[in-house]
XYZ file of C-alpha atoms in Angstrom:
373
model
C -83.801 -96.996 63.604
C -84.581 -93.369 64.341
C -82.931 -90.882 61.994
C -79.657 -89.715 63.726
C -79.986 -85.683 63.296
C -76.868 -83.603 64.221
C -75.532 -82.505 66.872
C -77.043 -79.201 68.346
C -73.587 -77.573 69.123
C -69.933 -77.934 68.701
C -68.826 -79.533 72.165
C -70.476 -81.324 74.945
C -69.732 -82.899 78.129
C -69.947 -86.989 77.400
C -70.608 -89.125 75.158
C -71.497 -87.030 71.821
C -72.794 -90.318 70.121
C -75.281 -92.618 71.675
C -76.748 -95.800 70.475
C -79.694 -97.284 72.224
C -80.692 -100.638 71.368
C -84.359 -101.986 72.273
C -86.442 -104.759 71.510
C -89.298 -102.154 71.694
C -90.336 -99.036 69.448
C -92.916 -98.456 67.608
C -95.031 -99.577 66.476
C -95.557 -100.708 69.555
C -97.006 -98.593 72.924
C -96.449 -99.307 76.116
C -94.611 -97.214 78.882
C -90.397 -97.958 77.301
C -91.313 -96.728 73.957
C -92.533 -94.199 75.658
C -89.682 -93.141 77.216
C -87.250 -94.146 74.534
C -89.011 -91.664 72.351
C -88.535 -88.762 74.755
C -85.246 -89.870 76.147
C -84.089 -89.083 72.885
C -86.128 -86.540 71.805
C -84.388 -84.810 75.343
C -80.477 -86.100 74.173
C -80.618 -84.922 70.664
C -81.798 -81.111 72.135
C -78.855 -81.201 74.067
C -76.811 -81.920 72.028
C -75.889 -85.102 71.206
C -76.746 -87.426 67.964
C -78.537 -90.691 69.242
C -79.688 -93.230 66.766
C -81.722 -96.301 68.160
C -82.162 -99.718 66.901
C -85.196 -101.215 66.612
C -86.903 -104.361 65.972
C -88.176 -102.689 62.881
C -85.265 -102.955 60.917
C -84.768 -107.080 60.861
C -86.390 -109.704 60.272
C -89.023 -110.222 62.643
C -91.822 -112.990 64.685
C -94.693 -112.515 66.817
C -94.224 -113.102 70.356
C -96.015 -116.461 71.757
C -99.040 -115.460 73.763
C -98.853 -111.628 72.525
C -98.548 -111.401 68.519
C -99.229 -107.363 68.450
C -94.929 -107.702 69.841
C -92.637 -108.271 67.058
C -89.019 -109.669 68.141
C -86.173 -109.929 65.886
C -84.632 -113.203 64.242
C -80.717 -114.100 64.240
C -80.468 -109.905 64.385
C -76.005 -110.613 65.935
C -73.940 -110.054 61.614
C -76.915 -106.753 61.153
C -76.628 -105.662 64.083
C -73.180 -105.520 64.411
C -72.692 -103.880 60.898
C -74.366 -100.880 62.412
C -72.455 -100.356 66.047
C -69.439 -100.514 64.193
C -70.775 -98.282 61.505
C -72.714 -95.497 63.981
C -69.295 -96.229 65.757
C -71.123 -94.292 69.233
C -69.251 -93.024 72.617
C -71.942 -95.141 74.573
C -74.264 -98.092 74.333
C -77.301 -98.293 75.773
C -79.256 -101.282 75.914
C -82.670 -101.064 76.413
C -84.392 -104.417 77.064
C -83.318 -108.069 77.326
C -84.602 -109.972 74.243
C -82.811 -110.480 71.198
C -81.930 -107.391 69.697
C -80.739 -106.941 73.488
C -78.419 -110.590 73.815
C -77.282 -109.164 70.197
C -75.893 -105.810 71.411
C -73.673 -107.510 74.452
C -72.524 -110.249 72.663
C -71.452 -107.819 70.458
C -69.814 -104.986 73.453
C -68.809 -108.246 75.262
C -66.626 -110.073 72.275
C -65.136 -106.397 71.831
C -64.687 -105.026 75.430
C -67.187 -102.161 75.234
C -68.046 -101.018 77.494
C -71.755 -101.111 78.144
C -74.886 -99.875 80.241
C -78.825 -101.280 80.429
C -82.315 -100.913 81.983
C -84.308 -102.723 83.407
C -87.896 -101.598 82.642
C -89.935 -104.369 83.097
C -90.304 -107.632 85.166
C -90.996 -109.685 82.665
C -91.122 -112.402 85.131
C -93.955 -111.462 86.943
C -95.619 -111.485 83.462
C -94.792 -115.032 82.442
C -95.899 -116.076 86.010
C -98.789 -114.413 85.401
C -99.464 -115.826 82.404
C -98.421 -119.413 82.652
C -98.491 -119.996 86.480
C -94.417 -120.721 86.488
C -91.899 -120.105 89.673
C -90.625 -116.290 88.462
C -86.756 -118.027 89.912
C -85.425 -119.404 86.559
C -86.479 -116.041 84.294
C -85.019 -113.515 87.411
C -81.455 -115.925 87.190
C -81.635 -114.959 83.083
C -81.889 -110.797 83.663
C -78.851 -111.255 86.909
C -76.676 -112.930 84.148
C -77.942 -110.424 81.653
C -77.448 -107.324 83.007
C -74.690 -109.008 84.993
C -71.981 -107.549 82.472
C -73.425 -104.760 81.854
C -71.553 -101.542 83.980
C -74.636 -100.134 84.950
C -78.345 -100.768 85.400
C -80.120 -97.517 85.441
C -83.682 -99.016 87.156
C -86.810 -96.314 87.855
C -87.686 -97.210 91.158
C -85.654 -97.316 94.586
C -88.133 -99.392 95.541
C -87.518 -101.797 92.508
C -83.776 -101.287 93.074
C -84.132 -102.443 96.302
C -85.410 -105.634 94.790
C -82.965 -106.762 92.711
C -80.253 -106.175 94.871
C -82.152 -108.372 96.985
C -82.396 -110.677 93.948
C -78.512 -110.283 93.605
C -78.617 -108.008 90.552
C -75.328 -105.790 91.428
C -74.058 -101.419 89.640
C -77.487 -100.953 89.644
C -78.962 -97.359 90.189
C -82.254 -94.771 90.034
C -83.452 -93.202 86.941
C -86.443 -91.771 87.268
C -89.019 -90.567 84.504
C -91.096 -87.008 83.837
C -94.477 -86.549 81.893
C -95.121 -83.326 79.554
C -97.025 -81.190 81.460
C -98.726 -79.257 78.296
C -99.938 -81.850 76.882
C -101.469 -83.606 79.644
C -103.509 -80.928 82.432
C -106.764 -80.181 82.565
C -109.427 -78.208 80.570
C -112.745 -77.976 78.673
C -111.775 -81.093 76.560
C -112.750 -83.525 79.646
C -116.548 -82.403 79.115
C -117.140 -82.554 75.290
C -115.323 -86.053 76.275
C -117.765 -87.494 79.257
C -120.571 -85.939 76.055
C -118.974 -88.311 74.193
C -120.894 -91.487 76.124
C -123.291 -90.628 78.320
C -122.901 -92.870 81.599
C -123.336 -91.859 84.768
C -120.009 -90.311 87.217
C -117.608 -90.595 88.291
C -115.646 -91.731 86.104
C -112.995 -93.745 87.571
C -110.475 -94.469 84.717
C -107.840 -96.707 84.289
C -105.239 -95.997 81.151
C -103.027 -99.116 80.277
C -102.175 -102.867 78.489
C -105.652 -104.569 78.484
C -103.669 -108.124 79.455
C -103.800 -109.996 82.729
C -100.448 -109.082 84.360
C -101.986 -105.574 84.963
C -104.440 -106.920 87.272
C -107.265 -105.379 85.499
C -110.651 -107.814 87.274
C -109.481 -106.170 91.185
C -110.567 -102.754 89.571
C -113.464 -103.766 87.414
C -115.029 -106.650 90.361
C -115.094 -103.212 92.626
C -118.602 -102.142 93.770
C -118.085 -98.463 94.179
C -119.937 -95.633 92.494
C -120.038 -93.656 89.232
C -118.370 -96.198 85.794
C -115.360 -97.621 85.563
C -113.256 -96.773 81.624
C -111.102 -98.189 80.407
C -108.542 -96.856 77.699
C -106.428 -98.769 76.027
C -105.760 -102.392 74.520
C -104.066 -106.278 74.649
C -105.266 -109.595 74.469
C -107.957 -109.605 77.031
C -110.181 -106.817 76.306
C -112.251 -108.695 73.943
C -113.108 -110.818 76.901
C -113.195 -107.993 79.492
C -115.469 -106.153 77.693
C -117.896 -108.900 77.018
C -117.376 -109.397 81.206
C -118.046 -106.627 82.892
C -120.866 -105.010 80.344
C -121.347 -102.357 82.706
C -117.697 -101.212 81.728
C -116.302 -98.283 79.044
C -113.618 -99.707 76.370
C -112.321 -97.404 74.743
C -109.633 -99.552 72.835
C -106.442 -97.492 72.675
C -106.369 -93.993 72.440
C -104.013 -91.485 71.533
C -102.739 -87.914 71.397
C -106.399 -85.250 72.460
C -108.173 -87.846 72.665
C -105.849 -89.578 75.191
C -105.279 -86.041 77.127
C -109.301 -85.591 76.767
C -109.856 -89.188 79.214
C -107.571 -87.983 81.193
C -109.390 -84.397 81.639
C -112.699 -85.576 81.984
C -111.735 -88.145 84.811
C -112.602 -88.099 88.321
C -110.547 -90.722 89.849
C -107.220 -92.807 87.967
C -107.378 -96.141 89.105
C -103.846 -98.429 88.565
C -104.547 -102.036 89.761
C -101.370 -103.499 88.527
C -98.445 -105.630 91.067
C -96.190 -105.586 89.003
C -94.804 -102.491 86.777
C -91.741 -101.148 87.410
C -93.136 -97.262 87.409
C -96.316 -96.446 86.056
C -96.140 -93.514 83.573
C -99.440 -93.535 83.515
C -99.418 -92.139 86.478
C -98.061 -89.150 85.743
C -100.400 -88.403 83.274
C -102.915 -88.635 85.430
C -101.389 -86.314 87.966
C -100.407 -83.571 84.923
C -104.464 -84.208 84.324
C -105.256 -83.565 87.370
C -106.623 -86.455 88.683
C -105.889 -88.227 91.597
C -104.561 -91.555 91.676
C -106.509 -95.080 94.233
C -103.387 -98.275 93.672
C -101.493 -100.737 95.726
C -98.550 -100.012 97.685
C -96.236 -101.698 95.256
C -94.029 -100.618 93.101
C -94.408 -98.224 91.476
C -97.274 -95.711 93.434
C -94.951 -96.386 95.941
C -92.166 -94.249 94.651
C -94.486 -91.697 93.050
C -97.185 -91.157 95.222
C -96.933 -90.068 99.333
C -97.842 -93.066 101.598
C -101.311 -93.781 102.459
C -104.112 -91.002 102.185
C -103.351 -87.525 100.370
C -104.973 -84.876 98.766
C -103.248 -86.673 95.523
C -104.315 -90.326 95.818
C -104.472 -92.794 98.467
C -102.348 -95.447 98.277
C -103.439 -99.114 100.565
C -104.127 -102.461 100.474
C -108.637 -102.467 100.063
C -108.056 -100.732 96.161
C -112.126 -100.785 96.693
C -111.124 -97.301 99.796
C -108.286 -96.296 98.246
C -110.855 -95.101 95.171
C -113.143 -93.723 97.548
C -110.073 -91.852 98.949
C -108.763 -90.664 95.939
C -112.818 -89.449 94.856
C -112.049 -85.978 97.762
C -108.783 -85.197 96.390
C -107.567 -81.849 95.160
C -106.785 -81.585 91.522
C -105.262 -78.124 91.802
C -102.784 -80.370 94.000
C -101.868 -83.590 92.442
C -101.014 -81.021 89.379
C -98.657 -79.630 91.219
C -97.389 -82.256 92.721
C -96.450 -83.664 89.013
C -93.805 -80.256 88.221
C -91.132 -83.073 89.961
C -91.440 -85.212 86.614
C -89.727 -83.649 84.105
C -88.608 -85.712 80.912
C -85.468 -83.017 79.995
C -84.351 -84.268 84.044
C -84.852 -87.876 82.920
C -82.145 -87.295 80.116
C -79.870 -85.180 82.633
C -79.805 -88.462 85.167
C -79.791 -90.030 82.033
C -76.730 -89.268 81.289
C -74.198 -87.839 84.214
C -75.039 -92.139 84.855
C -73.896 -93.273 81.988
C -71.406 -90.286 81.355
C -69.674 -91.635 85.204
C -68.912 -94.977 83.394
C -67.660 -94.778 80.349
C -64.272 -95.675 79.728
C -61.707 -92.562 78.288
C -61.228 -94.851 75.293
C -64.743 -94.645 73.116
C -66.455 -97.327 71.405
C -64.118 -95.969 68.341
C -64.537 -98.853 65.606
C -63.158 -98.839 61.806
C -66.161 -97.974 59.379
C -67.097 -100.671 56.920
C -68.529 -98.439 53.775
C -71.510 -96.456 55.578
C -74.697 -98.912 54.555
C -75.451 -100.149 58.272
C -74.986 -96.592 58.427
C -77.693 -95.472 55.753
C -80.567 -97.809 57.112
C -80.379 -96.515 60.730
C -81.569 -92.967 59.587
């Protein structure tokens, strides 16, 4: 669990103590982890006491077909003790895995209000990997979120899709980007020199897995060099299949920022994402975006062709159009997305649904709370 810090001021509107339960946490690298991490930082800066319960606090087993993800084994009793010792004013469940299920069960049994967020289209992921229909998985997700006072959804188009599937109590909660970390810069020139390949540089950043639809990008007949930044179960196979592409593996920090700054177009081929934080990182780096007109890109980018990129059914045409984008306008366009605004939206939403009585519970000695710090 993330270390608890004291609030910066004595009084605040809304919940003072917030407990976030997530099956996706470090050392995993994905948009869910980045979102929860930045949200936690911003909430603490706003004077809240925030703790995050992750799978590293429990015995875990590898997720089938994705061993990098660890699933908690029988976390119920220990998690209940953690919740009761922390005494949260607000309880938020990020994921629908073992920890999310255990926290949901505790809240219902104890008649406590809780909120959830919808981050991942697991039904489509399962279908891409196994060919199974999406219906049963969506029924499970509808059941899981149906008990929440509110479910936060990253984009309007996803909200409409979930509403059509019978989900209720939905509200949009957008994402942010660190515009200081991701920005145009001279480091891009050094990064280009490392590889010595021909431009233009066409960049993808993210998990290298079947659900990301990477072959739609790698099969494109377009000038330049395709660069894939990230890791995942399909990286070795795709690197062998596409020897002309550059597969860097996982990058972070200055190396990741330089990869964005060095490139000419950011290509986002996914059809199943719920948002796409990497789109914001690319735009902040002055990088026009080419993507399909689907949930995520259509909620971030203007329709059709624009100075900040191109979205539509033809990915090749979108890439060629994005090569003529305006890097300065990309940077200006993303200014509306800040992590501070993201945290304010979250706090406003959970405050509105909190009952007058917070989750005040008797303490059981502090040993579980100590493990959170």
